[in-house]
Amino acid sequence: MRTVLTGALCACVSSAAFAGAPLLSSEGVASRLTQPTFVTFDPADDARMFVIEKPGRIRLVEDGVVNPTPYLDLSSIVTSSTFGGMTGMALAPDFATSGHVYVVYPTGPG
């Protein structure tokens, strides 16, 4: 595993996925995202990357292409002030069959 830092975006990626690290640069995928805060990979497919956007969306990136429809959009309930926003996620242990994700975000002031 290697850690790739690009601004506020931190990704832990396998060596196979690391070959695509330029995708995380400001000229690559990150340029098509709104305030990315976290990234993780589908354990079954290194070509599928889930990226959290601070305003409350999870975007799916497949083979370097950002899906225009968010995988999950909680922007209507996420407070994304200076210290807020969606900041973390984890894939459920049975993600391959359930598709469930766990997310971290504030829902109100303070």
mmCIF file of C-alpha atoms in Angstrom:
data_model
loop_
_atom_site.group_PDB
_atom_site.id
_atom_site.type_symbol
_atom_site.label_atom_id
_atom_site.label_comp_id
_atom_site.label_asym_id
_atom_site.label_seq_id
_atom_site.Cartn_x
_atom_site.Cartn_y
_atom_site.Cartn_z
ATOM 1 C CA MET A 1 0.000 0.000 0.000
ATOM 2 C CA ARG A 2 1.075 3.552 -0.724
ATOM 3 C CA THR A 3 -0.422 6.807 0.468
ATOM 4 C CA VAL A 4 -1.003 9.518 -2.110
ATOM 5 C CA LEU A 5 -1.589 13.088 -0.924
ATOM 6 C CA THR A 6 -3.065 15.672 -3.277
ATOM 7 C CA GLY A 7 -4.119 18.807 -1.419
ATOM 8 C CA ALA A 8 -6.771 17.725 1.075
ATOM 9 C CA LEU A 9 -7.312 14.444 -0.757
ATOM 10 C CA CYS A 10 -5.635 11.428 0.817
ATOM 11 C CA ALA A 11 -5.826 7.986 -0.718
ATOM 12 C CA CYS A 12 -4.498 4.645 0.341
ATOM 13 C CA VAL A 13 -4.094 2.654 -2.822
ATOM 14 C CA SER A 14 -2.685 -0.692 -3.860
ATOM 15 C CA SER A 15 0.362 -0.823 -6.090
ATOM 16 C CA ALA A 16 -1.864 -1.716 -9.087
ATOM 17 C CA ALA A 17 -4.044 1.341 -8.503
ATOM 18 C CA PHE A 18 -1.003 3.531 -7.768
ATOM 19 C CA ALA A 19 -0.131 3.412 -11.457
ATOM 20 C CA GLY A 20 -3.195 5.630 -11.971
ATOM 21 C CA ALA A 21 -2.183 8.163 -9.298
ATOM 22 C CA PRO A 22 -2.093 11.067 -11.810
ATOM 23 C CA LEU A 23 -5.883 10.694 -11.830
ATOM 24 C CA LEU A 24 -5.835 12.152 -8.324
ATOM 25 C CA SER A 25 -3.953 15.260 -9.405
ATOM 26 C CA SER A 26 -5.543 18.649 -9.948
ATOM 27 C CA GLU A 27 -5.440 17.975 -13.706
ATOM 28 C CA GLY A 28 -7.077 14.536 -13.436
ATOM 29 C CA VAL A 29 -10.189 13.274 -11.674
ATOM 30 C CA ALA A 30 -9.846 15.733 -8.799
ATOM 31 C CA SER A 31 -10.448 18.616 -11.214
ATOM 32 C CA ARG A 32 -13.956 17.238 -11.855
ATOM 33 C CA LEU A 33 -14.890 16.908 -8.170
ATOM 34 C CA THR A 34 -16.184 19.408 -5.621
ATOM 35 C CA GLN A 35 -13.981 19.571 -2.524
ATOM 36 C CA PRO A 36 -12.899 15.898 -2.411
ATOM 37 C CA THR A 37 -12.147 14.796 1.153
ATOM 38 C CA PHE A 38 -11.689 11.015 1.047
ATOM 39 C CA VAL A 39 -11.213 8.179 -1.412
ATOM 40 C CA THR A 40 -11.440 4.406 -1.176
ATOM 41 C CA PHE A 41 -11.425 1.600 -3.683
ATOM 42 C CA ASP A 42 -13.860 -1.209 -4.335
ATOM 43 C CA PRO A 43 -12.145 -4.239 -2.764
ATOM 44 C CA ALA A 44 -13.224 -6.373 -5.735
ATOM 45 C CA ASP A 45 -12.123 -3.927 -8.435
ATOM 46 C CA ASP A 46 -9.199 -1.467 -8.177
ATOM 47 C CA ALA A 47 -10.587 0.360 -11.224
ATOM 48 C CA ARG A 48 -13.617 1.519 -9.145
ATOM 49 C CA MET A 49 -12.877 4.414 -6.817
ATOM 50 C CA PHE A 50 -15.365 6.037 -4.444
ATOM 51 C CA VAL A 51 -14.637 9.698 -3.707
ATOM 52 C CA ILE A 52 -16.383 11.747 -1.033
ATOM 53 C CA GLU A 53 -17.166 15.354 -1.844
ATOM 54 C CA LYS A 54 -17.416 17.625 1.200
ATOM 55 C CA PRO A 55 -20.932 18.908 0.297
ATOM 56 C CA GLY A 56 -22.294 15.383 0.891
ATOM 57 C CA ARG A 57 -21.909 13.316 -2.248
ATOM 58 C CA ILE A 58 -20.081 10.085 -2.998
ATOM 59 C CA ARG A 59 -18.889 9.968 -6.587
ATOM 60 C CA LEU A 60 -17.969 6.768 -8.382
ATOM 61 C CA VAL A 61 -14.913 6.919 -10.602
ATOM 62 C CA GLU A 62 -14.446 3.964 -12.951
ATOM 63 C CA ASP A 63 -11.327 3.627 -15.090
ATOM 64 C CA GLY A 64 -10.587 7.317 -14.525
ATOM 65 C CA VAL A 65 -14.041 8.544 -15.547
ATOM 66 C CA VAL A 66 -16.248 10.350 -13.013
ATOM 67 C CA ASN A 67 -19.822 9.056 -13.195
ATOM 68 C CA PRO A 68 -22.045 12.142 -13.641
ATOM 69 C CA THR A 69 -24.675 10.694 -11.266
ATOM 70 C CA PRO A 70 -23.513 10.520 -7.625
ATOM 71 C CA TYR A 71 -23.362 7.048 -6.078
ATOM 72 C CA LEU A 72 -24.968 8.655 -3.008
ATOM 73 C CA ASP A 73 -26.192 12.238 -2.561
ATOM 74 C CA LEU A 74 -26.857 13.449 0.983
ATOM 75 C CA SER A 75 -26.148 17.100 0.209
ATOM 76 C CA SER A 76 -29.645 18.108 1.327
ATOM 77 C CA ILE A 77 -28.901 16.985 4.915
ATOM 78 C CA VAL A 78 -25.121 17.456 5.232
ATOM 79 C CA THR A 79 -23.852 20.667 6.800
ATOM 80 C CA SER A 80 -20.783 21.618 4.791
ATOM 81 C CA SER A 81 -19.574 24.719 6.610
ATOM 82 C CA THR A 82 -15.871 25.358 7.180
ATOM 83 C CA PHE A 83 -15.463 22.435 9.579
ATOM 84 C CA GLY A 84 -18.407 20.371 8.381
ATOM 85 C CA GLY A 85 -19.143 18.287 5.360
ATOM 86 C CA MET A 86 -18.954 14.616 4.622
ATOM 87 C CA THR A 87 -15.531 13.519 5.767
ATOM 88 C CA GLY A 88 -15.345 9.749 5.834
ATOM 89 C CA MET A 89 -16.798 6.504 4.628
ATOM 90 C CA ALA A 90 -16.333 2.761 4.897
ATOM 91 C CA LEU A 91 -17.658 -0.018 2.734
ATOM 92 C CA ALA A 92 -19.732 -2.639 4.558
ATOM 93 C CA PRO A 93 -18.030 -6.013 5.020
ATOM 94 C CA ASP A 94 -20.627 -7.497 2.656
ATOM 95 C CA PHE A 95 -20.380 -4.561 0.208
ATOM 96 C CA ALA A 96 -20.092 -6.867 -2.812
ATOM 97 C CA THR A 97 -23.631 -8.125 -2.195
ATOM 98 C CA SER A 98 -25.286 -5.330 -0.191
ATOM 99 C CA GLY A 99 -23.781 -2.187 -1.734
ATOM 100 C CA HIS A 100 -23.974 -0.577 1.726
ATOM 101 C CA VAL A 101 -21.620 2.192 2.793
ATOM 102 C CA TYR A 102 -21.168 3.950 6.142
ATOM 103 C CA VAL A 103 -20.556 7.702 6.064
ATOM 104 C CA VAL A 104 -19.460 10.398 8.518
ATOM 105 C CA TYR A 105 -21.097 13.822 8.308
ATOM 106 C CA PRO A 106 -22.658 16.539 10.526
ATOM 107 C CA THR A 107 -26.363 17.312 10.290
ATOM 108 C CA GLY A 108 -26.601 20.604 12.123
ATOM 109 C CA PRO A 109 -24.684 23.594 13.437
ATOM 110 C CA GLY A 110 -21.838 23.228 15.915
#
